[in-house]
mmCIF file of C-alpha atoms and ligand atoms in Angstrom:
data_model
loop_
_atom_site.group_PDB
_atom_site.id
_atom_site.type_symbol
_atom_site.label_atom_id
_atom_site.label_comp_id
_atom_site.label_asym_id
_atom_site.label_seq_id
_atom_site.Cartn_x
_atom_site.Cartn_y
_atom_site.Cartn_z
ATOM 1 C CA MET A 61 0.160 0.019 0.109
ATOM 2 C CA LYS A 62 0.905 3.396 -0.941
ATOM 3 C CA ILE A 63 0.394 6.545 0.741
ATOM 4 C CA GLY A 64 0.744 10.248 0.640
ATOM 5 C CA ILE A 65 1.902 12.433 4.358
ATOM 6 C CA MET A 66 0.672 15.848 3.828
ATOM 7 C CA GLY A 67 3.057 18.576 6.376
ATOM 8 C CA PHE A 68 6.313 16.545 7.671
ATOM 9 C CA GLY A 69 6.468 19.147 11.034
ATOM 10 C CA VAL A 70 6.852 17.230 14.393
ATOM 11 C CA VAL A 71 3.544 14.717 13.613
ATOM 12 C CA GLY A 72 4.109 14.085 9.835
ATOM 13 C CA GLY A 73 7.629 12.951 10.795
ATOM 14 C CA GLY A 74 6.558 10.806 13.311
ATOM 15 C CA VAL A 75 4.543 9.096 11.286
ATOM 16 C CA GLY A 76 7.857 9.940 8.402
ATOM 17 C CA GLU A 77 9.536 7.604 10.902
ATOM 18 C CA ILE A 78 7.551 4.784 12.038
ATOM 19 C CA VAL A 79 6.399 3.969 9.099
ATOM 20 C CA THR A 80 10.330 3.023 8.396
ATOM 21 C CA THR A 81 11.441 1.503 11.122
ATOM 22 C CA ASN A 82 9.118 -0.209 12.121
ATOM 23 C CA ALA A 83 8.248 -1.298 8.323
ATOM 24 C CA GLU A 84 8.314 -5.608 8.849
ATOM 25 C CA SER A 85 6.248 -5.098 12.313
ATOM 26 C CA LEU A 86 3.285 -2.691 9.932
ATOM 27 C CA LYS A 87 3.281 -4.934 6.849
ATOM 28 C CA ARG A 88 2.440 -8.375 9.282
ATOM 29 C CA ARG A 89 -0.261 -6.152 11.279
ATOM 30 C CA SER A 90 -1.461 -4.952 8.162
ATOM 31 C CA GLY A 91 -1.015 -8.539 5.453
ATOM 32 C CA ASP A 92 0.946 -5.779 3.729
ATOM 33 C CA ALA A 93 3.513 -2.943 2.847
ATOM 34 C CA ILE A 94 3.278 0.644 4.027
ATOM 35 C CA GLU A 95 5.004 2.930 1.632
ATOM 36 C CA ILE A 96 5.790 6.711 1.938
ATOM 37 C CA LYS A 97 5.331 7.641 -2.500
ATOM 38 C CA ARG A 98 4.978 11.475 -1.556
ATOM 39 C CA ILE A 99 5.176 13.744 1.023
ATOM 40 C CA LEU A 100 3.623 17.227 0.513
ATOM 41 C CA ASP A 101 5.202 20.465 2.110
ATOM 42 C CA LEU A 102 6.279 23.668 0.621
ATOM 43 C CA ARG A 103 9.501 23.843 3.053
ATOM 44 C CA ASP A 104 12.832 22.113 1.798
ATOM 45 C CA PHE A 105 14.095 19.064 3.443
ATOM 46 C CA PRO A 106 17.890 17.972 2.274
ATOM 47 C CA ASP A 107 19.571 16.801 4.508
ATOM 48 C CA SER A 108 16.229 13.937 5.422
ATOM 49 C CA GLU A 109 15.948 10.007 4.142
ATOM 50 C CA PHE A 110 12.679 10.757 1.913
ATOM 51 C CA ARG A 111 13.692 11.655 -1.131
ATOM 52 C CA CYS A 112 9.880 12.004 -2.652
ATOM 53 C CA PHE A 113 8.748 15.825 -1.806
ATOM 54 C CA THR A 114 6.873 17.282 -3.838
ATOM 55 C CA LYS A 115 5.233 20.933 -3.578
ATOM 56 C CA ASP A 116 2.110 20.952 -5.576
ATOM 57 C CA PHE A 117 -0.330 18.970 -3.821
ATOM 58 C CA GLN A 118 -1.827 17.376 -7.740
ATOM 59 C CA ASP A 119 0.806 14.915 -7.610
ATOM 60 C CA ILE A 120 -0.310 13.590 -4.440
ATOM 61 C CA LEU A 121 -4.188 13.925 -5.959
ATOM 62 C CA HIS A 122 -3.396 12.304 -9.254
ATOM 63 C CA ASP A 123 -1.189 9.287 -8.282
ATOM 64 C CA ASP A 124 -3.352 6.583 -8.191
ATOM 65 C CA GLU A 125 -1.238 4.768 -6.792
ATOM 66 C CA ILE A 126 -1.510 6.648 -3.049
ATOM 67 C CA GLN A 127 -4.573 4.989 -1.887
ATOM 68 C CA ILE A 128 -4.712 6.583 1.243
ATOM 69 C CA VAL A 129 -3.120 10.203 2.745
ATOM 70 C CA CYS A 130 -2.214 11.427 6.931
ATOM 71 C CA GLU A 131 -2.949 14.487 6.291
ATOM 72 C CA VAL A 132 -0.665 16.112 9.481
ATOM 73 C CA MET A 133 -0.739 20.295 7.772
ATOM 74 C CA GLY A 134 -3.506 21.264 10.475
ATOM 75 C CA GLY A 135 -5.128 23.949 10.206
ATOM 76 C CA THR A 136 -8.631 24.251 8.175
ATOM 77 C CA LYS A 137 -6.763 26.557 4.758
ATOM 78 C CA PRO A 138 -5.840 24.341 2.629
ATOM 79 C CA ALA A 139 -6.935 20.918 4.813
ATOM 80 C CA TYR A 140 -9.944 21.168 3.968
ATOM 81 C CA GLU A 141 -10.113 21.285 0.253
ATOM 82 C CA PHE A 142 -7.670 19.333 -0.212
ATOM 83 C CA THR A 143 -9.706 16.709 2.259
ATOM 84 C CA LYS A 144 -12.504 16.725 0.278
ATOM 85 C CA GLN A 145 -10.307 16.175 -2.705
ATOM 86 C CA LEU A 146 -8.908 13.000 -2.200
ATOM 87 C CA LEU A 147 -12.016 11.452 -0.721
ATOM 88 C CA GLU A 148 -13.595 12.058 -3.670
ATOM 89 C CA SER A 149 -11.533 11.157 -5.543
ATOM 90 C CA GLY A 150 -11.821 7.600 -4.148
ATOM 91 C CA LYS A 151 -8.359 7.318 -2.095
ATOM 92 C CA SER A 152 -9.025 7.377 2.288
ATOM 93 C CA VAL A 153 -6.972 10.385 4.610
ATOM 94 C CA VAL A 154 -5.836 10.243 8.266
ATOM 95 C CA THR A 155 -6.200 12.684 9.743
ATOM 96 C CA SER A 156 -4.497 14.045 13.477
ATOM 97 C CA ASN A 157 -5.938 17.230 12.956
ATOM 98 C CA LYS A 158 -8.456 18.333 15.214
ATOM 99 C CA GLU A 159 -9.852 22.179 14.325
ATOM 100 C CA LEU A 160 -10.670 20.254 10.544
ATOM 101 C CA VAL A 161 -12.436 17.470 12.150
ATOM 102 C CA ALA A 162 -14.139 19.658 14.789
ATOM 103 C CA LYS A 163 -14.853 22.392 11.514
ATOM 104 C CA HIS A 164 -15.555 19.760 9.014
ATOM 105 C CA GLY A 165 -15.916 16.632 9.994
ATOM 106 C CA THR A 166 -20.058 16.289 9.316
ATOM 107 C CA GLU A 167 -19.647 16.569 5.825
ATOM 108 C CA LEU A 168 -15.552 15.381 5.230
ATOM 109 C CA LEU A 169 -17.519 11.869 7.007
ATOM 110 C CA GLN A 170 -20.585 12.085 5.131
ATOM 111 C CA ILE A 171 -18.452 12.010 1.741
ATOM 112 C CA ALA A 172 -16.595 9.472 2.670
ATOM 113 C CA LYS A 173 -18.788 7.242 3.363
ATOM 114 C CA ALA A 174 -20.110 8.955 -0.189
ATOM 115 C CA ASN A 175 -17.631 7.836 -1.698
ATOM 116 C CA ASN A 176 -17.140 3.765 0.562
ATOM 117 C CA VAL A 177 -13.865 5.508 1.485
ATOM 118 C CA ASN A 178 -12.690 6.303 4.824
ATOM 119 C CA TYR A 179 -12.242 9.197 6.894
ATOM 120 C CA LEU A 180 -10.365 8.142 10.361
ATOM 121 C CA PHE A 181 -9.245 10.347 13.393
ATOM 122 C CA GLU A 182 -8.005 9.075 16.228
ATOM 123 C CA ALA A 183 -4.877 10.426 16.513
ATOM 124 C CA SER A 184 -7.348 14.394 16.666
ATOM 125 C CA VAL A 185 -7.314 13.340 20.260
ATOM 126 C CA GLY A 186 -5.888 12.522 23.730
ATOM 127 C CA GLY A 187 -2.449 12.402 21.637
ATOM 128 C CA GLY A 188 -1.437 8.135 21.214
ATOM 129 C CA ILE A 189 -4.237 6.971 23.226
ATOM 130 C CA PRO A 190 -6.490 4.676 21.731
ATOM 131 C CA ILE A 191 -10.434 6.712 22.234
ATOM 132 C CA ILE A 192 -11.754 7.771 18.836
ATOM 133 C CA ARG A 193 -11.883 3.622 17.538
ATOM 134 C CA PRO A 194 -13.529 2.705 21.473
ATOM 135 C CA LEU A 195 -16.327 5.062 21.188
ATOM 136 C CA TYR A 196 -17.940 4.473 17.538
ATOM 137 C CA SER A 197 -16.035 0.411 17.694
ATOM 138 C CA SER A 198 -15.008 -0.831 22.290
ATOM 139 C CA LEU A 199 -17.680 0.921 23.983
ATOM 140 C CA LEU A 200 -20.968 0.759 21.471
ATOM 141 C CA ALA A 201 -23.006 -0.975 23.987
ATOM 142 C CA ASN A 202 -23.205 1.211 26.102
ATOM 143 C CA GLU A 203 -25.162 4.257 26.226
ATOM 144 C CA LEU A 204 -23.080 6.906 27.461
ATOM 145 C CA THR A 205 -23.570 9.431 29.979
ATOM 146 C CA GLN A 206 -20.857 11.519 29.965
ATOM 147 C CA VAL A 207 -16.813 12.906 28.844
ATOM 148 C CA ILE A 208 -15.058 14.680 31.722
ATOM 149 C CA GLY A 209 -10.897 15.355 30.317
ATOM 150 C CA ILE A 210 -7.177 16.805 30.791
ATOM 151 C CA LEU A 211 -6.697 16.742 26.739
ATOM 152 C CA ASN A 212 -4.327 19.009 25.911
ATOM 153 C CA GLY A 213 -1.153 18.555 26.527
ATOM 154 C CA THR A 214 0.547 21.593 26.420
ATOM 155 C CA THR A 215 -1.095 23.052 29.615
ATOM 156 C CA ASN A 216 -1.581 19.990 31.361
ATOM 157 C CA TYR A 217 2.538 20.460 31.301
ATOM 158 C CA ILE A 218 3.150 24.345 32.581
ATOM 159 C CA LEU A 219 0.498 23.223 35.437
ATOM 160 C CA THR A 220 2.461 20.761 36.302
ATOM 161 C CA GLN A 221 4.838 22.867 35.679
ATOM 162 C CA MET A 222 4.174 25.474 38.422
ATOM 163 C CA ILE A 223 2.425 23.344 40.778
ATOM 164 C CA LYS A 224 5.220 21.116 41.477
ATOM 165 C CA GLU A 225 8.036 22.925 40.295
ATOM 166 C CA GLY A 226 6.495 26.472 41.293
ATOM 167 C CA GLU A 227 7.447 27.665 37.070
ATOM 168 C CA SER A 228 6.621 30.983 35.721
ATOM 169 C CA PHE A 229 3.250 29.594 32.927
ATOM 170 C CA GLU A 230 6.141 32.108 30.856
ATOM 171 C CA ASN A 231 8.931 29.484 31.509
ATOM 172 C CA ALA A 232 6.641 26.128 31.724
ATOM 173 C CA LEU A 233 5.709 27.754 28.557
ATOM 174 C CA ARG A 234 8.210 27.593 26.856
ATOM 175 C CA GLY A 235 9.705 24.155 27.900
ATOM 176 C CA ALA A 236 6.330 22.657 25.924
ATOM 177 C CA GLN A 237 7.393 24.243 22.831
ATOM 178 C CA GLU A 238 10.593 23.433 23.081
ATOM 179 C CA LYS A 239 9.065 19.572 23.176
ATOM 180 C CA GLY A 240 7.310 20.211 21.032
ATOM 181 C CA TYR A 241 4.614 19.679 22.195
ATOM 182 C CA ALA A 242 2.329 23.411 21.664
ATOM 183 C CA GLU A 243 0.050 24.441 19.272
ATOM 184 C CA LYS A 244 2.455 25.988 16.065
ATOM 185 C CA ASP A 245 0.113 29.352 17.982
ATOM 186 C CA PRO A 246 0.451 28.284 21.625
ATOM 187 C CA THR A 247 -2.610 30.735 21.864
ATOM 188 C CA ALA A 248 -4.460 27.976 20.865
ATOM 189 C CA ASP A 249 -3.719 25.755 24.282
ATOM 190 C CA VAL A 250 -3.253 28.616 26.831
ATOM 191 C CA GLU A 251 -6.895 29.255 26.035
ATOM 192 C CA GLY A 252 -8.432 26.296 25.786
ATOM 193 C CA VAL A 253 -9.196 26.276 21.985
ATOM 194 C CA ASP A 254 -7.666 23.294 21.568
ATOM 195 C CA THR A 255 -9.383 21.341 24.401
ATOM 196 C CA CYS A 256 -12.420 22.633 23.567
ATOM 197 C CA ARG A 257 -11.231 20.991 19.312
ATOM 198 C CA LYS A 258 -11.141 18.114 21.140
ATOM 199 C CA ILE A 259 -14.173 17.750 23.296
ATOM 200 C CA ALA A 260 -16.363 19.335 20.448
ATOM 201 C CA ILE A 261 -15.214 15.500 19.280
ATOM 202 C CA LEU A 262 -15.253 13.761 21.890
ATOM 203 C CA ALA A 263 -19.523 14.778 22.638
ATOM 204 C CA SER A 264 -19.987 13.761 18.880
ATOM 205 C CA LEU A 265 -19.144 11.393 18.883
ATOM 206 C CA ALA A 266 -19.700 10.184 22.016
ATOM 207 C CA PHE A 267 -23.569 10.702 21.806
ATOM 208 C CA GLY A 268 -24.543 10.887 18.294
ATOM 209 C CA LYS A 269 -25.311 14.703 17.024
ATOM 210 C CA TYR A 270 -22.384 17.014 16.335
ATOM 211 C CA VAL A 271 -21.074 20.144 18.649
ATOM 212 C CA CYS A 272 -19.812 22.706 17.686
ATOM 213 C CA SER A 273 -16.917 23.750 19.323
ATOM 214 C CA ASP A 274 -17.901 27.524 19.036
ATOM 215 C CA GLU A 275 -21.017 27.277 20.814
ATOM 216 C CA ILE A 276 -19.115 25.015 23.046
ATOM 217 C CA PRO A 277 -18.048 28.141 25.833
ATOM 218 C CA THR A 278 -14.284 28.203 26.911
ATOM 219 C CA GLU A 279 -11.370 29.077 29.655
ATOM 220 C CA GLY A 280 -7.346 28.961 29.448
ATOM 221 C CA ILE A 281 -5.275 28.470 31.948
ATOM 222 C CA SER A 282 -4.111 32.399 31.008
ATOM 223 C CA LYS A 283 -5.069 33.618 34.267
ATOM 224 C CA ILE A 284 -4.734 31.618 36.645
ATOM 225 C CA THR A 285 -1.506 31.613 39.276
ATOM 226 C CA LEU A 286 0.314 30.048 41.398
ATOM 227 C CA GLU A 287 -1.378 31.721 43.884
ATOM 228 C CA ASP A 288 -4.573 29.713 43.483
ATOM 229 C CA VAL A 289 -1.932 26.630 43.171
ATOM 230 C CA ALA A 290 -0.781 27.151 47.265
ATOM 231 C CA TYR A 291 -5.115 27.725 47.630
ATOM 232 C CA ALA A 292 -5.757 24.585 45.989
ATOM 233 C CA GLY A 293 -2.872 22.783 47.726
ATOM 234 C CA GLU A 294 -4.877 23.874 51.076
ATOM 235 C CA ILE A 295 -7.841 22.695 50.607
ATOM 236 C CA ASP A 296 -5.872 18.568 49.413
ATOM 237 C CA ARG A 297 -6.387 20.382 44.895
ATOM 238 C CA VAL A 298 -5.036 20.787 42.429
ATOM 239 C CA ILE A 299 -6.108 22.800 38.975
ATOM 240 C CA LYS A 300 -6.834 20.810 36.424
ATOM 241 C CA LEU A 301 -7.201 21.909 32.113
ATOM 242 C CA VAL A 302 -10.307 19.946 31.815
ATOM 243 C CA GLY A 303 -12.787 19.487 28.967
ATOM 244 C CA MET A 304 -16.084 18.397 29.772
ATOM 245 C CA THR A 305 -19.457 16.717 28.838
ATOM 246 C CA SER A 306 -22.390 14.857 29.336
ATOM 247 C CA LYS A 307 -25.962 13.926 28.603
ATOM 248 C CA GLU A 308 -28.747 16.089 28.927
ATOM 249 C CA ASP A 309 -32.887 15.043 28.916
ATOM 250 C CA ASP A 310 -33.221 15.968 25.672
ATOM 251 C CA GLY A 311 -29.535 17.951 24.389
ATOM 252 C CA VAL A 312 -25.892 17.645 25.878
ATOM 253 C CA PHE A 313 -23.698 20.072 28.375
ATOM 254 C CA ALA A 314 -19.879 20.794 27.292
ATOM 255 C CA ARG A 315 -17.875 23.564 28.971
ATOM 256 C CA VAL A 316 -13.599 24.131 28.492
ATOM 257 C CA CYS A 317 -12.182 25.806 32.307
ATOM 258 C CA PRO A 318 -9.334 25.092 34.327
ATOM 259 C CA VAL A 319 -10.455 22.996 37.334
ATOM 260 C CA MET A 320 -10.259 22.161 41.079
ATOM 261 C CA LEU A 321 -9.888 18.658 41.708
ATOM 262 C CA LYS A 322 -9.474 16.624 44.997
ATOM 263 C CA ASN A 323 -6.300 15.315 45.316
ATOM 264 C CA GLU A 324 -7.481 11.375 44.661
ATOM 265 C CA HIS A 325 -9.681 12.600 41.769
ATOM 266 C CA PRO A 326 -8.750 9.423 39.217
ATOM 267 C CA LEU A 327 -7.803 13.349 36.460
ATOM 268 C CA ALA A 328 -5.613 14.300 39.590
ATOM 269 C CA GLY A 329 -2.408 12.524 39.038
ATOM 270 C CA ILE A 330 -2.458 12.609 34.980
ATOM 271 C CA ASP A 331 0.830 15.028 34.952
ATOM 272 C CA ASP A 332 3.664 16.433 31.850
ATOM 273 C CA VAL A 333 2.452 16.280 28.710
ATOM 274 C CA PHE A 334 -0.518 12.896 29.597
ATOM 275 C CA ASN A 335 -3.949 13.141 28.896
ATOM 276 C CA GLY A 336 -6.619 11.948 30.799
ATOM 277 C CA ILE A 337 -9.919 10.664 30.158
ATOM 278 C CA MET A 338 -12.696 9.513 32.144
ATOM 279 C CA VAL A 339 -15.952 8.313 30.089
ATOM 280 C CA LYS A 340 -19.282 6.778 31.729
ATOM 281 C CA GLY A 341 -21.630 4.414 30.233
ATOM 282 C CA GLU A 342 -24.473 2.471 32.448
ATOM 283 C CA GLY A 343 -24.016 -0.174 33.613
ATOM 284 C CA LEU A 344 -20.564 0.602 32.492
ATOM 285 C CA GLY A 345 -19.225 2.359 35.278
ATOM 286 C CA ASP A 346 -16.234 4.551 34.764
ATOM 287 C CA VAL A 347 -13.748 3.954 32.185
ATOM 288 C CA MET A 348 -10.331 5.787 31.963
ATOM 289 C CA PHE A 349 -8.000 6.444 28.783
ATOM 290 C CA TYR A 350 -4.446 7.322 29.643
ATOM 291 C CA GLY A 351 -1.448 8.176 27.780
ATOM 292 C CA ARG A 352 1.800 10.795 26.315
ATOM 293 C CA GLY A 353 -0.972 13.407 24.237
ATOM 294 C CA ALA A 354 0.664 15.053 22.766
ATOM 295 C CA GLY A 355 5.252 14.371 21.102
ATOM 296 C CA ALA A 356 5.974 12.789 17.647
ATOM 297 C CA LEU A 357 5.980 9.291 17.926
ATOM 298 C CA PRO A 358 3.077 9.165 20.319
ATOM 299 C CA THR A 359 0.851 10.947 17.974
ATOM 300 C CA ALA A 360 2.154 9.378 14.399
ATOM 301 C CA SER A 361 1.497 6.342 16.101
ATOM 302 C CA ALA A 362 -2.345 6.979 16.312
ATOM 303 C CA VAL A 363 -1.693 7.901 12.358
ATOM 304 C CA VAL A 364 -0.162 4.524 11.213
ATOM 305 C CA SER A 365 -3.522 2.719 13.059
ATOM 306 C CA ASP A 366 -6.398 4.481 11.017
ATOM 307 C CA VAL A 367 -3.319 3.797 7.524
ATOM 308 C CA ILE A 368 -3.432 -0.047 9.378
ATOM 309 C CA GLU A 369 -6.241 -0.316 10.215
ATOM 310 C CA ILE A 370 -7.720 0.994 5.841
ATOM 311 C CA VAL A 371 -5.157 -1.423 4.870
ATOM 312 C CA LYS A 372 -7.038 -4.328 7.501
ATOM 313 C CA ASN A 373 -10.438 -3.391 5.501
ATOM 314 C CA LYS A 374 -8.550 -2.843 2.374
ATOM 315 C CA GLY A 375 -11.761 -2.115 0.648
ATOM 316 C CA GLU A 376 -14.448 -1.127 3.511
ATOM 317 C CA HIS A 377 -15.792 1.787 4.493
ATOM 318 C CA ILE A 378 -15.450 1.985 8.221
ATOM 319 C CA ARG A 379 -18.911 3.316 9.863
ATOM 320 C CA LEU A 380 -18.235 5.932 12.373
ATOM 321 C CA GLY A 381 -19.635 9.366 12.793
ATOM 322 C CA TRP A 382 -22.908 12.186 14.299
ATOM 323 C CA THR A 383 -25.712 13.496 13.117
ATOM 324 C CA GLU A 384 -26.378 16.521 11.741
ATOM 325 C CA GLY A 385 -26.484 19.129 14.441
ATOM 326 C CA SER A 386 -29.914 20.897 15.345
ATOM 327 C CA GLU A 387 -30.293 24.363 17.218
ATOM 328 C CA GLY A 388 -30.910 23.685 20.794
ATOM 329 C CA TYR A 389 -29.613 21.357 21.317
ATOM 330 C CA LEU A 390 -25.861 21.997 22.837
ATOM 331 C CA LYS A 391 -27.957 23.292 26.321
ATOM 332 C CA ASP A 392 -25.992 25.726 28.438
ATOM 333 C CA GLY A 393 -24.712 25.418 31.232
ATOM 334 C CA ASP A 394 -27.074 26.514 33.978
ATOM 335 C CA LEU A 395 -27.579 23.257 34.128
ATOM 336 C CA GLN A 396 -24.921 22.030 35.166
ATOM 337 C CA ASN A 397 -24.295 23.303 39.476
ATOM 338 C CA PHE A 398 -20.492 24.140 40.392
ATOM 339 C CA ARG A 399 -18.574 25.304 43.731
ATOM 340 C CA PHE A 400 -16.807 27.905 43.040
ATOM 341 C CA TYR A 401 -13.813 29.522 44.242
ATOM 342 C CA ILE A 402 -12.782 32.631 44.089
ATOM 343 C CA ARG A 403 -9.512 34.833 45.279
ATOM 344 C CA ILE A 404 -10.477 37.970 47.059
ATOM 345 C CA ALA A 405 -8.731 41.140 47.288
ATOM 346 C CA GLY A 406 -9.168 42.114 50.931
ATOM 347 C CA THR A 407 -8.167 41.293 54.926
ATOM 348 C CA PRO A 408 -8.803 38.164 56.815
ATOM 349 C CA GLU A 409 -10.929 40.054 58.009
ATOM 350 C CA GLN A 410 -12.624 41.167 54.840
ATOM 351 C CA SER A 411 -13.404 37.390 54.807
ATOM 352 C CA ALA A 412 -15.645 37.949 57.554
ATOM 353 C CA ALA A 413 -19.305 37.448 56.295
ATOM 354 C CA PHE A 414 -17.578 34.352 54.034
ATOM 355 C CA HIS A 415 -17.944 32.772 57.487
ATOM 356 C CA ARG A 416 -21.409 31.337 57.097
ATOM 357 C CA GLU A 417 -23.081 27.920 56.041
ATOM 358 C CA GLY A 418 -22.087 25.943 53.781
ATOM 359 C CA PHE A 419 -18.782 28.655 52.699
ATOM 360 C CA ARG A 420 -15.515 27.426 53.334
ATOM 361 C CA VAL A 421 -13.362 31.233 53.731
ATOM 362 C CA ILE A 422 -9.145 30.390 52.900
ATOM 363 C CA THR A 423 -6.496 32.384 54.061
ATOM 364 C CA LEU A 424 -3.061 31.819 54.084
ATOM 365 C CA ASP A 425 0.187 32.244 56.361
ATOM 366 C CA GLY A 426 3.208 34.274 54.696
ATOM 367 C CA GLU A 427 3.639 38.490 53.705
ATOM 368 C CA LYS A 428 2.144 38.064 50.686
ATOM 369 C CA TYR A 429 -1.347 36.762 51.168
ATOM 370 C CA GLN A 430 -1.727 39.637 54.330
ATOM 371 C CA ASN A 431 -4.441 41.665 51.571
ATOM 372 C CA GLU A 432 -6.361 38.718 50.555
ATOM 373 C CA PHE A 433 -7.732 35.974 51.553
ATOM 374 C CA ALA A 434 -10.260 33.194 49.030
ATOM 375 C CA VAL A 435 -13.607 31.434 49.126
ATOM 376 C CA VAL A 436 -15.584 28.401 48.578
ATOM 377 C CA THR A 437 -18.836 28.163 48.188
ATOM 378 C CA PRO A 438 -21.685 25.968 47.564
ATOM 379 C CA LYS A 439 -22.713 24.706 44.648
ATOM 380 C CA MET A 440 -24.768 27.340 42.355
ATOM 381 C CA ASN A 441 -25.320 27.147 38.570
ATOM 382 C CA GLU A 442 -23.724 30.360 36.567
ATOM 383 C CA LYS A 443 -26.972 32.263 36.784
ATOM 384 C CA SER A 444 -27.370 31.420 40.308
ATOM 385 C CA PHE A 445 -23.393 32.590 41.099
ATOM 386 C CA ALA A 446 -24.050 35.691 38.613
ATOM 387 C CA GLU A 447 -26.129 37.462 40.361
ATOM 388 C CA PHE A 448 -24.075 35.438 44.482
ATOM 389 C CA GLN A 449 -20.841 37.879 42.658
ATOM 390 C CA GLU A 450 -23.213 41.151 41.523
ATOM 391 C CA LYS A 451 -24.983 41.398 44.838
ATOM 392 C CA GLU A 452 -22.208 39.968 47.220
ATOM 393 C CA LEU A 453 -18.847 40.840 45.619
ATOM 394 C CA SER A 454 -19.603 43.873 43.478
ATOM 395 C CA ALA A 455 -17.880 45.381 46.240
ATOM 396 C CA CYS A 456 -14.238 43.734 45.867
ATOM 397 C CA ARG A 457 -11.844 42.736 43.511
ATOM 398 C CA ILE A 458 -12.008 39.719 42.130
ATOM 399 C CA LEU A 459 -8.584 37.878 41.831
ATOM 400 C CA GLY A 460 -9.698 34.809 40.426
ATOM 401 C CA LYS A 461 -12.373 32.350 39.892
ATOM 402 C CA ILE A 462 -12.555 28.285 39.022
ATOM 403 C CA ARG A 463 -14.617 25.933 39.568
ATOM 404 C CA LEU A 464 -14.615 22.599 41.917
ATOM 405 C CA VAL A 465 -15.063 19.211 40.217
ATOM 406 C CA GLU A 466 -16.358 16.258 42.692
ATOM 407 C CA GLU A 467 -16.136 13.224 40.371
HETATM 408 N N1 HSE B 738 -0.749 20.781 21.345
HETATM 409 C C1 HSE B 738 -1.871 19.904 21.334
HETATM 410 C C2 HSE B 738 -1.044 19.230 23.107
HETATM 411 C C3 HSE B 738 -1.046 19.018 20.521
HETATM 412 O O1 HSE B 738 0.171 19.732 23.619
HETATM 413 O O2 HSE B 738 -2.424 18.777 23.668
HETATM 414 C C4 HSE B 738 -2.106 17.514 20.784
HETATM 415 O O3 HSE B 738 -3.083 17.735 20.404
#
């Protein structure tokens, strides 16, 4: 089987390495030799061991020998047009491109089906963790109710460095970039956009209907400080960026935000670049997926496993996907209740108003905590929290706000 690769960056390079290094075992497992025939990239790679680079997409599109293309270029332009043309011309496409799947997955999956080819995207969520296939295959017998996960390696690496090493946000981000975890523009990682695309894909797949990532309330970690980390530690919790989605009566709930998890929560111990995803199902209970969520080889291994899946199912369309979305399907956040941590500028004496039932006041020792304190509220929904804030906190300077997740 001859394959093409579009994009020779971190993941594309990893695909090249795995296909070359593991040639024998890939042949044994898929039943066919997998060979890279063309690599599309606008840059030059004079020192590469590969001699099949092209700058012209047509060289892949019109090559009848190439039946599977790995789209690992990222972004939607030109990846969307290229993928569409490849599927329409009868080639299968496998991808790590979460932005494209989250935005145009519904259409691309329909085109793949109409042309009896495949559009597979195991590498788009969780890097090397198998999570897409379990959702459309192994867990099919279950009515799924909830998915919650640490879905971004870069932000988990940053938070771990802040929590365990007391490192600044900026230094930790630099480390993630050097290790090849971060997106080209790391804002997508840091502001939760990458997690949002991934939870949109998981929500669409788990509950069978398209959830648009643009509509999911999303908050990143750029406002998290070492002080927040210290308050969380005081109440035996850690801060993690999560994507969460659950099935509601006639729709779904989804949100991306930093949360405080109890130290014993299954996701609390997931550190560094690792991702963890908990799937709940009726009858099934909790299932947990864990592994490296970013980086060249973990992500490339998921891309290549999709290639093998297609080679093994020669000529067959693998059934996966979701139906079109509908207005009102994504419910607003008011359905969910959280306890809120709020960090407030003021003397510990000013915290007196919050020493009451259902609330918890946290103060920390040390010079820098002299003029501030934190409050944890009882459970309330977003609307009640906004009212509480308006009524009781309008005279306070709020330094931070994070939701608490219990299970
Ligand atoms: N930037 C992403 C992350 C890459 O850090 O998780 C993997 O999707």
